Amino acid sequence: MKYQSMDAYSRHKQLINNYCLYYKGSSLAEKFKRDDSKDKNDYDIIRENHKFLWSAEDISEAEKSWDKMIAKKYYDKLFKEYCIADLSQYEKNRIAMRWRTESEVKQGKGQFICGEKRCEKGKGLESWEPKKKRNYDEKLPEGSCSEMCPKEEVDFRIKNKLIHPMETETPFLQMRRNERKATIQKMVKEYSRPAADKKLNLKNIRTFPTLMKTVEYLLSIYENNREDSQWAHVYSFISDRFRSVRHDLIVQQLDPQKTVSLLQPMIPFYLEAKKKCETLKTSAYNKKLHNSELDECFSRWISAAKKGVDVDPEASLSF
């Protein structure tokens, strides 16, 4: 009667308890020990299913397999802008490559420090990427988005509550992220790392007039919000959105005159922001990343200016 009134789990627990009380001894634990010889942890699953590049077929297949789904989630968290290479067997024509982890991004490995797995050199580095044969009859990519933030991104970020404080009516009022209400007119396309498997959607690439409008809008935020208490939000927003502008510029391979027009107003901001961030010890400020963005602006501006385009002498003298 006692066992009949119990559910299956309680009955099992009671029987095992009685067995353990009756048959005492050290070997008892071994009898009930589960065989874990074939168990796998997350690392084992990722190691078996990881790919350096995922095709559309691989992605659709991953949706049907739990193991591959875990590997794909890990892959999505990697930073696919620069990769790390193992050249220990290059003489055998064998080179291993993998994407960077978050700690390597913060360290600057592969970007400011040599991308070879064991090398720590930080000077005299050059970037390498596979050269793509250009078809000169092929038209250059041309963006069609006329808003500072594409509708697709607006919808996604509002739905997932990914609104920056500067995209709200009260940017300097302390609020939790899920409490922020977006003002669509203030939303600006955020920077996302280009990935090797990421398909380019020209509907999300802004036209040159829209990029100019965006740069002017961001600089107006900088000019109108100079107080130290406002700086952290202002800096994190403008530096990220400027980076996104440069991405759209590069994707479309805009001509030198347009390149100069977009980059020239950014340079004074980076120069002034560097000093202010270091004085205020701004949490969003990363010295290596900031210097890299400043160097990128300068180098692209100089390269375009050398091609005989019109440069505003007063603006160029300011930096």
mmCIF file of C-alpha atoms in Angstrom:
data_model
loop_
_atom_site.group_PDB
_atom_site.id
_atom_site.type_symbol
_atom_site.label_atom_id
_atom_site.label_comp_id
_atom_site.label_asym_id
_atom_site.label_seq_id
_atom_site.Cartn_x
_atom_site.Cartn_y
_atom_site.Cartn_z
ATOM 1 C CA MET A 1 0.000 0.000 0.000
ATOM 2 C CA LYS A 2 2.879 2.329 0.835
ATOM 3 C CA TYR A 3 4.423 2.077 -2.651
ATOM 4 C CA GLN A 4 1.065 2.219 -4.441
ATOM 5 C CA SER A 5 0.375 5.691 -3.049
ATOM 6 C CA MET A 6 3.694 7.011 -4.430
ATOM 7 C CA ASP A 7 4.367 8.387 -7.872
ATOM 8 C CA ALA A 8 6.991 6.646 -10.026
ATOM 9 C CA TYR A 9 9.877 8.945 -9.055
ATOM 10 C CA SER A 10 9.182 8.780 -5.286
ATOM 11 C CA ARG A 11 8.870 4.991 -5.470
ATOM 12 C CA HIS A 12 12.183 4.708 -7.319
ATOM 13 C CA LYS A 13 13.872 7.024 -4.794
ATOM 14 C CA GLN A 14 12.543 5.012 -1.819
ATOM 15 C CA LEU A 15 13.674 1.674 -3.266
ATOM 16 C CA ILE A 16 17.176 2.963 -4.001
ATOM 17 C CA ASN A 17 17.396 4.424 -0.483
ATOM 18 C CA ASN A 18 16.393 1.095 1.050
ATOM 19 C CA TYR A 19 18.916 -0.743 -1.117
ATOM 20 C CA CYS A 20 21.728 1.612 -0.073
ATOM 21 C CA LEU A 21 20.872 1.204 3.631
ATOM 22 C CA TYR A 22 20.876 -2.576 3.351
ATOM 23 C CA TYR A 23 23.950 -3.078 1.114
ATOM 24 C CA LYS A 24 26.557 -0.822 2.617
ATOM 25 C CA GLY A 25 30.065 -0.598 1.173
ATOM 26 C CA SER A 26 32.383 1.467 -1.038
ATOM 27 C CA SER A 27 31.545 -0.511 -4.180
ATOM 28 C CA LEU A 28 27.936 0.631 -3.959
ATOM 29 C CA ALA A 29 28.648 4.052 -5.463
ATOM 30 C CA GLU A 30 30.365 2.410 -8.421
ATOM 31 C CA LYS A 31 27.318 0.247 -9.110
ATOM 32 C CA PHE A 32 25.101 3.288 -9.457
ATOM 33 C CA LYS A 33 27.612 5.456 -11.263
ATOM 34 C CA ARG A 34 26.400 6.541 -14.691
ATOM 35 C CA ASP A 35 28.567 5.670 -17.702
ATOM 36 C CA ASP A 36 29.881 9.037 -18.882
ATOM 37 C CA SER A 37 32.509 7.737 -21.310
ATOM 38 C CA LYS A 38 30.497 8.950 -24.316
ATOM 39 C CA ASP A 39 29.436 12.283 -22.842
ATOM 40 C CA LYS A 40 30.299 15.465 -24.751
ATOM 41 C CA ASN A 41 30.602 18.991 -23.483
ATOM 42 C CA ASP A 42 29.987 22.144 -25.544
ATOM 43 C CA TYR A 43 33.663 22.329 -26.508
ATOM 44 C CA ASP A 44 33.606 18.772 -27.934
ATOM 45 C CA ILE A 45 30.456 19.528 -29.948
ATOM 46 C CA ILE A 46 31.885 22.785 -31.346
ATOM 47 C CA ARG A 47 35.202 21.118 -32.232
ATOM 48 C CA GLU A 48 33.405 18.386 -34.204
ATOM 49 C CA ASN A 49 30.992 20.688 -36.061
ATOM 50 C CA HIS A 50 32.820 24.015 -36.437
ATOM 51 C CA LYS A 51 33.442 25.470 -39.914
ATOM 52 C CA PHE A 52 35.579 28.447 -40.915
ATOM 53 C CA LEU A 53 32.905 29.490 -43.434
ATOM 54 C CA TRP A 54 29.244 28.505 -43.488
ATOM 55 C CA SER A 55 27.362 28.250 -46.769
ATOM 56 C CA ALA A 56 23.594 28.755 -47.086
ATOM 57 C CA GLU A 57 23.204 24.955 -47.233
ATOM 58 C CA ASP A 58 25.242 24.540 -44.029
ATOM 59 C CA ILE A 59 23.044 27.073 -42.242
ATOM 60 C CA SER A 60 19.788 25.389 -43.292
ATOM 61 C CA GLU A 61 21.224 21.998 -42.299
ATOM 62 C CA ALA A 62 22.216 23.376 -38.877
ATOM 63 C CA GLU A 63 18.549 24.056 -38.111
ATOM 64 C CA LYS A 64 17.905 20.296 -38.193
ATOM 65 C CA SER A 65 20.762 19.267 -35.878
ATOM 66 C CA TRP A 66 21.228 20.296 -32.251
ATOM 67 C CA ASP A 67 25.028 19.844 -32.415
ATOM 68 C CA LYS A 68 25.378 21.957 -35.554
ATOM 69 C CA MET A 69 23.041 24.571 -34.113
ATOM 70 C CA ILE A 70 25.406 25.004 -31.133
ATOM 71 C CA ALA A 71 28.395 25.279 -33.495
ATOM 72 C CA LYS A 72 26.557 27.909 -35.577
ATOM 73 C CA LYS A 73 25.708 29.945 -32.456
ATOM 74 C CA TYR A 74 29.395 29.911 -31.507
ATOM 75 C CA TYR A 75 30.326 30.959 -35.058
ATOM 76 C CA ASP A 76 27.899 33.897 -34.918
ATOM 77 C CA LYS A 77 29.678 35.212 -31.812
ATOM 78 C CA LEU A 78 33.082 35.302 -33.495
ATOM 79 C CA PHE A 79 34.516 38.495 -34.940
ATOM 80 C CA LYS A 80 34.900 37.887 -38.674
ATOM 81 C CA GLU A 81 36.704 41.080 -39.666
ATOM 82 C CA TYR A 82 40.241 39.751 -39.179
ATOM 83 C CA CYS A 83 41.390 36.162 -38.736
ATOM 84 C CA ILE A 84 44.198 34.405 -36.842
ATOM 85 C CA ALA A 85 46.572 32.159 -38.823
ATOM 86 C CA ASP A 86 48.814 29.267 -37.767
ATOM 87 C CA LEU A 87 51.871 29.237 -40.058
ATOM 88 C CA SER A 88 53.840 26.529 -38.219
ATOM 89 C CA GLN A 89 53.472 24.168 -41.223
ATOM 90 C CA TYR A 90 53.602 26.698 -44.066
ATOM 91 C CA GLU A 91 56.600 24.879 -45.635
ATOM 92 C CA LYS A 92 54.276 21.913 -46.228
ATOM 93 C CA ASN A 93 51.791 24.327 -47.826
ATOM 94 C CA ARG A 94 49.448 23.913 -44.873
ATOM 95 C CA ILE A 95 47.989 27.046 -43.264
ATOM 96 C CA ALA A 96 45.280 26.991 -40.597
ATOM 97 C CA MET A 97 42.956 29.945 -40.058
ATOM 98 C CA ARG A 98 40.261 30.781 -37.549
ATOM 99 C CA TRP A 99 38.217 33.842 -36.604
ATOM 100 C CA ARG A 100 39.088 35.951 -33.593
ATOM 101 C CA THR A 101 37.536 35.589 -30.159
ATOM 102 C CA GLU A 102 36.342 38.521 -28.039
ATOM 103 C CA SER A 103 39.512 38.566 -25.911
ATOM 104 C CA GLU A 104 41.671 38.745 -29.059
ATOM 105 C CA VAL A 105 39.585 41.637 -30.395
ATOM 106 C CA LYS A 106 40.154 43.579 -27.159
ATOM 107 C CA GLN A 107 43.859 42.741 -27.274
ATOM 108 C CA GLY A 108 44.100 43.883 -30.904
ATOM 109 C CA LYS A 109 45.408 40.536 -32.131
ATOM 110 C CA GLY A 110 45.220 40.291 -35.911
ATOM 111 C CA GLN A 111 44.600 44.036 -36.287
ATOM 112 C CA PHE A 112 47.231 45.928 -34.271
ATOM 113 C CA ILE A 113 49.303 42.835 -33.418
ATOM 114 C CA CYS A 114 50.467 40.295 -36.010
ATOM 115 C CA GLY A 115 47.733 37.810 -36.950
ATOM 116 C CA GLU A 116 50.070 34.789 -36.754
ATOM 117 C CA LYS A 117 49.078 32.718 -33.740
ATOM 118 C CA ARG A 118 52.459 32.927 -31.971
ATOM 119 C CA CYS A 119 53.778 36.297 -33.192
ATOM 120 C CA GLU A 120 53.481 39.378 -30.975
ATOM 121 C CA LYS A 121 54.980 42.018 -33.297
ATOM 122 C CA GLY A 122 53.058 45.268 -33.545
ATOM 123 C CA LYS A 123 55.127 47.354 -35.974
ATOM 124 C CA GLY A 124 55.759 47.158 -39.699
ATOM 125 C CA LEU A 125 52.596 45.136 -40.321
ATOM 126 C CA GLU A 126 50.691 44.911 -43.591
ATOM 127 C CA SER A 127 47.202 43.640 -44.292
ATOM 128 C CA TRP A 128 46.656 40.746 -46.659
ATOM 129 C CA GLU A 129 43.440 39.685 -48.302
ATOM 130 C CA PRO A 130 42.676 37.520 -51.334
ATOM 131 C CA LYS A 131 42.606 39.683 -54.436
ATOM 132 C CA LYS A 132 39.364 39.525 -56.359
ATOM 133 C CA LYS A 133 39.586 39.858 -60.131
ATOM 134 C CA ARG A 134 37.582 42.873 -61.119
ATOM 135 C CA ASN A 135 35.286 42.804 -64.075
ATOM 136 C CA TYR A 136 35.469 46.361 -65.447
ATOM 137 C CA ASP A 137 32.140 45.931 -67.226
ATOM 138 C CA GLU A 138 30.536 45.204 -63.881
ATOM 139 C CA LYS A 139 28.755 48.136 -62.258
ATOM 140 C CA LEU A 140 29.962 49.181 -58.805
ATOM 141 C CA PRO A 141 27.552 48.544 -55.910
ATOM 142 C CA GLU A 142 25.270 51.514 -55.393
ATOM 143 C CA GLY A 143 23.224 52.017 -52.242
ATOM 144 C CA SER A 144 19.552 52.924 -52.427
ATOM 145 C CA CYS A 145 18.693 53.749 -48.801
ATOM 146 C CA SER A 146 17.629 57.378 -48.340
ATOM 147 C CA GLU A 147 17.198 57.258 -44.554
ATOM 148 C CA MET A 148 19.907 57.586 -41.904
ATOM 149 C CA CYS A 149 18.843 54.162 -40.624
ATOM 150 C CA PRO A 150 17.390 51.508 -42.993
ATOM 151 C CA LYS A 151 13.841 50.404 -42.207
ATOM 152 C CA GLU A 152 14.932 46.786 -41.780
ATOM 153 C CA GLU A 153 17.357 47.800 -39.032
ATOM 154 C CA VAL A 154 14.857 50.186 -37.432
ATOM 155 C CA ASP A 155 12.284 47.396 -37.107
ATOM 156 C CA PHE A 156 14.857 44.900 -35.818
ATOM 157 C CA ARG A 157 16.352 47.201 -33.200
ATOM 158 C CA ILE A 158 12.988 48.443 -31.930
ATOM 159 C CA LYS A 159 11.712 44.874 -31.645
ATOM 160 C CA ASN A 160 14.849 43.729 -29.785
ATOM 161 C CA LYS A 161 15.132 46.905 -27.676
ATOM 162 C CA LEU A 162 18.536 47.866 -29.078
ATOM 163 C CA ILE A 163 18.031 51.618 -28.953
ATOM 164 C CA HIS A 164 20.960 53.891 -28.122
ATOM 165 C CA PRO A 165 20.163 56.674 -25.609
ATOM 166 C CA MET A 166 20.974 59.274 -28.292
ATOM 167 C CA GLU A 167 18.118 57.853 -30.394
ATOM 168 C CA THR A 168 15.496 58.814 -27.801
ATOM 169 C CA GLU A 169 13.793 62.091 -26.866
ATOM 170 C CA THR A 170 15.546 62.111 -23.471
ATOM 171 C CA PRO A 171 19.077 60.826 -24.196
ATOM 172 C CA PHE A 172 20.596 61.867 -20.871
ATOM 173 C CA LEU A 173 17.828 60.579 -18.635
ATOM 174 C CA GLN A 174 18.886 57.346 -16.947
ATOM 175 C CA MET A 175 16.736 54.491 -18.230
ATOM 176 C CA ARG A 176 17.072 50.756 -18.587
ATOM 177 C CA ARG A 177 17.563 49.559 -22.140
ATOM 178 C CA ASN A 178 14.103 47.975 -22.319
ATOM 179 C CA GLU A 179 12.513 51.283 -21.235
ATOM 180 C CA ARG A 180 13.952 53.362 -24.082
ATOM 181 C CA LYS A 181 11.462 54.598 -26.677
ATOM 182 C CA ALA A 182 12.968 55.186 -30.104
ATOM 183 C CA THR A 183 12.535 58.405 -32.040
ATOM 184 C CA ILE A 184 12.836 57.097 -35.593
ATOM 185 C CA GLN A 185 14.052 60.438 -36.985
ATOM 186 C CA LYS A 186 17.021 60.223 -34.592
ATOM 187 C CA MET A 187 17.972 56.641 -35.412
ATOM 188 C CA VAL A 188 21.245 56.179 -37.302
ATOM 189 C CA LYS A 189 22.527 52.961 -38.822
ATOM 190 C CA GLU A 190 24.876 51.258 -36.369
ATOM 191 C CA TYR A 191 28.152 49.634 -37.347
ATOM 192 C CA SER A 192 28.167 45.870 -37.837
ATOM 193 C CA ARG A 193 31.293 43.891 -38.598
ATOM 194 C CA PRO A 194 31.493 42.691 -42.199
ATOM 195 C CA ALA A 195 31.486 38.900 -42.315
ATOM 196 C CA ALA A 196 32.759 36.654 -45.068
ATOM 197 C CA ASP A 197 29.411 34.862 -45.254
ATOM 198 C CA LYS A 198 27.254 37.985 -44.964
ATOM 199 C CA LYS A 199 25.338 38.848 -48.115
ATOM 200 C CA LEU A 200 25.310 42.536 -49.059
ATOM 201 C CA ASN A 201 21.856 44.091 -49.267
ATOM 202 C CA LEU A 202 22.059 47.358 -51.223
ATOM 203 C CA LYS A 203 18.691 48.432 -49.807
ATOM 204 C CA ASN A 204 20.501 48.873 -46.489
ATOM 205 C CA ILE A 205 23.415 50.848 -47.978
ATOM 206 C CA ARG A 206 22.893 54.609 -47.843
ATOM 207 C CA THR A 207 23.271 56.903 -50.840
ATOM 208 C CA PHE A 208 25.982 59.590 -50.848
ATOM 209 C CA PRO A 209 23.530 62.471 -50.069
ATOM 210 C CA THR A 210 22.167 60.418 -47.158
ATOM 211 C CA LEU A 211 25.688 59.753 -45.871
ATOM 212 C CA MET A 212 26.458 63.488 -45.992
ATOM 213 C CA LYS A 213 23.212 64.229 -44.149
ATOM 214 C CA THR A 214 24.175 61.616 -41.529
ATOM 215 C CA VAL A 215 27.650 63.083 -40.982
ATOM 216 C CA GLU A 216 26.192 66.582 -40.582
ATOM 217 C CA TYR A 217 23.575 65.296 -38.139
ATOM 218 C CA LEU A 218 26.184 63.494 -36.013
ATOM 219 C CA LEU A 219 28.400 66.576 -35.908
ATOM 220 C CA SER A 220 25.416 68.681 -34.810
ATOM 221 C CA ILE A 221 24.993 66.312 -31.844
ATOM 222 C CA TYR A 222 28.670 66.821 -31.019
ATOM 223 C CA GLU A 223 28.399 70.615 -31.230
ATOM 224 C CA ASN A 224 25.239 70.839 -29.115
ATOM 225 C CA ASN A 225 26.164 68.395 -26.327
ATOM 226 C CA ARG A 226 29.552 69.416 -24.950
ATOM 227 C CA GLU A 227 29.009 68.926 -21.223
ATOM 228 C CA ASP A 228 31.229 66.359 -19.491
ATOM 229 C CA SER A 229 28.203 64.526 -18.060
ATOM 230 C CA GLN A 230 26.858 63.992 -21.597
ATOM 231 C CA TRP A 231 30.125 62.940 -23.199
ATOM 232 C CA ALA A 232 30.038 59.144 -22.694
ATOM 233 C CA HIS A 233 26.746 58.767 -24.605
ATOM 234 C CA VAL A 234 27.737 61.315 -27.252
ATOM 235 C CA TYR A 235 31.128 59.725 -27.935
ATOM 236 C CA SER A 236 29.932 56.103 -28.065
ATOM 237 C CA PHE A 237 27.131 57.057 -30.459
ATOM 238 C CA ILE A 238 29.081 59.265 -32.879
ATOM 239 C CA SER A 239 32.197 57.070 -33.081
ATOM 240 C CA ASP A 240 30.124 53.966 -33.873
ATOM 241 C CA ARG A 241 27.915 55.741 -36.436
ATOM 242 C CA PHE A 242 30.915 57.351 -38.174
ATOM 243 C CA ARG A 243 32.353 53.878 -38.521
ATOM 244 C CA SER A 244 29.124 52.765 -40.171
ATOM 245 C CA VAL A 245 29.306 55.713 -42.608
ATOM 246 C CA ARG A 246 32.811 54.644 -43.650
ATOM 247 C CA HIS A 247 31.580 51.100 -44.180
ATOM 248 C CA ASP A 248 28.900 52.305 -46.622
ATOM 249 C CA LEU A 249 31.493 54.523 -48.316
ATOM 250 C CA ILE A 250 33.908 51.600 -48.810
ATOM 251 C CA VAL A 251 31.229 49.167 -49.999
ATOM 252 C CA GLN A 252 30.206 51.543 -52.811
ATOM 253 C CA GLN A 253 33.820 52.524 -53.643
ATOM 254 C CA LEU A 254 32.767 56.157 -53.827
ATOM 255 C CA ASP A 255 34.872 58.461 -55.991
ATOM 256 C CA PRO A 256 37.699 60.543 -54.412
ATOM 257 C CA GLN A 257 35.705 63.800 -54.237
ATOM 258 C CA LYS A 258 32.842 62.164 -52.337
ATOM 259 C CA THR A 259 35.325 60.311 -50.124
ATOM 260 C CA VAL A 260 37.034 63.571 -49.129
ATOM 261 C CA SER A 261 33.667 65.256 -48.486
ATOM 262 C CA LEU A 262 32.643 62.499 -46.074
ATOM 263 C CA LEU A 263 35.940 61.951 -44.266
ATOM 264 C CA GLN A 264 37.191 65.512 -43.854
ATOM 265 C CA PRO A 265 34.568 66.538 -41.227
ATOM 266 C CA MET A 266 35.235 63.373 -39.200
ATOM 267 C CA ILE A 267 38.940 63.965 -38.569
ATOM 268 C CA PRO A 268 38.626 66.999 -36.220
ATOM 269 C CA PHE A 269 36.086 65.038 -34.158
ATOM 270 C CA TYR A 270 38.508 62.123 -33.677
ATOM 271 C CA LEU A 271 41.376 64.466 -32.753
ATOM 272 C CA GLU A 272 39.325 66.407 -30.198
ATOM 273 C CA ALA A 273 37.563 63.311 -28.841
ATOM 274 C CA LYS A 274 40.880 61.553 -28.165
ATOM 275 C CA LYS A 275 41.997 64.267 -25.748
ATOM 276 C CA LYS A 276 38.596 64.572 -24.075
ATOM 277 C CA CYS A 277 38.176 60.807 -23.613
ATOM 278 C CA GLU A 278 41.600 60.469 -22.007
ATOM 279 C CA THR A 279 40.983 63.468 -19.736
ATOM 280 C CA LEU A 280 37.565 62.207 -18.591
ATOM 281 C CA LYS A 281 38.594 58.518 -18.663
ATOM 282 C CA THR A 282 35.518 57.731 -20.777
ATOM 283 C CA SER A 283 34.472 54.093 -20.326
ATOM 284 C CA ALA A 284 33.472 53.651 -23.983
ATOM 285 C CA TYR A 285 36.915 54.816 -25.153
ATOM 286 C CA ASN A 286 39.364 52.202 -26.457
ATOM 287 C CA LYS A 287 42.673 53.855 -27.293
ATOM 288 C CA LYS A 288 43.790 51.285 -29.876
ATOM 289 C CA LEU A 289 40.446 51.244 -31.649
ATOM 290 C CA HIS A 290 40.174 55.046 -31.608
ATOM 291 C CA ASN A 291 43.686 55.489 -33.043
ATOM 292 C CA SER A 292 42.925 52.880 -35.688
ATOM 293 C CA GLU A 293 39.773 54.749 -36.766
ATOM 294 C CA LEU A 294 41.663 58.050 -36.835
ATOM 295 C CA ASP A 295 44.445 56.476 -38.932
ATOM 296 C CA GLU A 296 41.859 55.009 -41.306
ATOM 297 C CA CYS A 297 40.209 58.414 -41.802
ATOM 298 C CA PHE A 298 43.560 60.111 -42.412
ATOM 299 C CA SER A 299 44.908 57.479 -44.806
ATOM 300 C CA ARG A 300 41.728 57.298 -46.904
ATOM 301 C CA TRP A 301 41.430 61.110 -46.929
ATOM 302 C CA ILE A 302 45.073 61.550 -48.026
ATOM 303 C CA SER A 303 44.747 58.831 -50.673
ATOM 304 C CA ALA A 304 41.658 60.529 -52.133
ATOM 305 C CA ALA A 305 43.118 64.055 -51.849
ATOM 306 C CA LYS A 306 46.214 63.004 -53.830
ATOM 307 C CA LYS A 307 43.986 62.258 -56.808
ATOM 308 C CA GLY A 308 43.507 65.973 -57.460
ATOM 309 C CA VAL A 309 40.159 66.568 -55.810
ATOM 310 C CA ASP A 310 39.018 69.858 -54.283
ATOM 311 C CA VAL A 311 39.975 70.093 -50.609
ATOM 312 C CA ASP A 312 38.752 72.814 -48.278
ATOM 313 C CA PRO A 313 42.053 74.454 -47.180
ATOM 314 C CA GLU A 314 40.576 75.889 -43.976
ATOM 315 C CA ALA A 315 39.222 72.502 -42.930
ATOM 316 C CA SER A 316 42.508 70.741 -43.711
ATOM 317 C CA LEU A 317 44.496 73.325 -41.721
ATOM 318 C CA SER A 318 42.323 72.626 -38.669
ATOM 319 C CA PHE A 319 44.003 69.251 -38.348
#
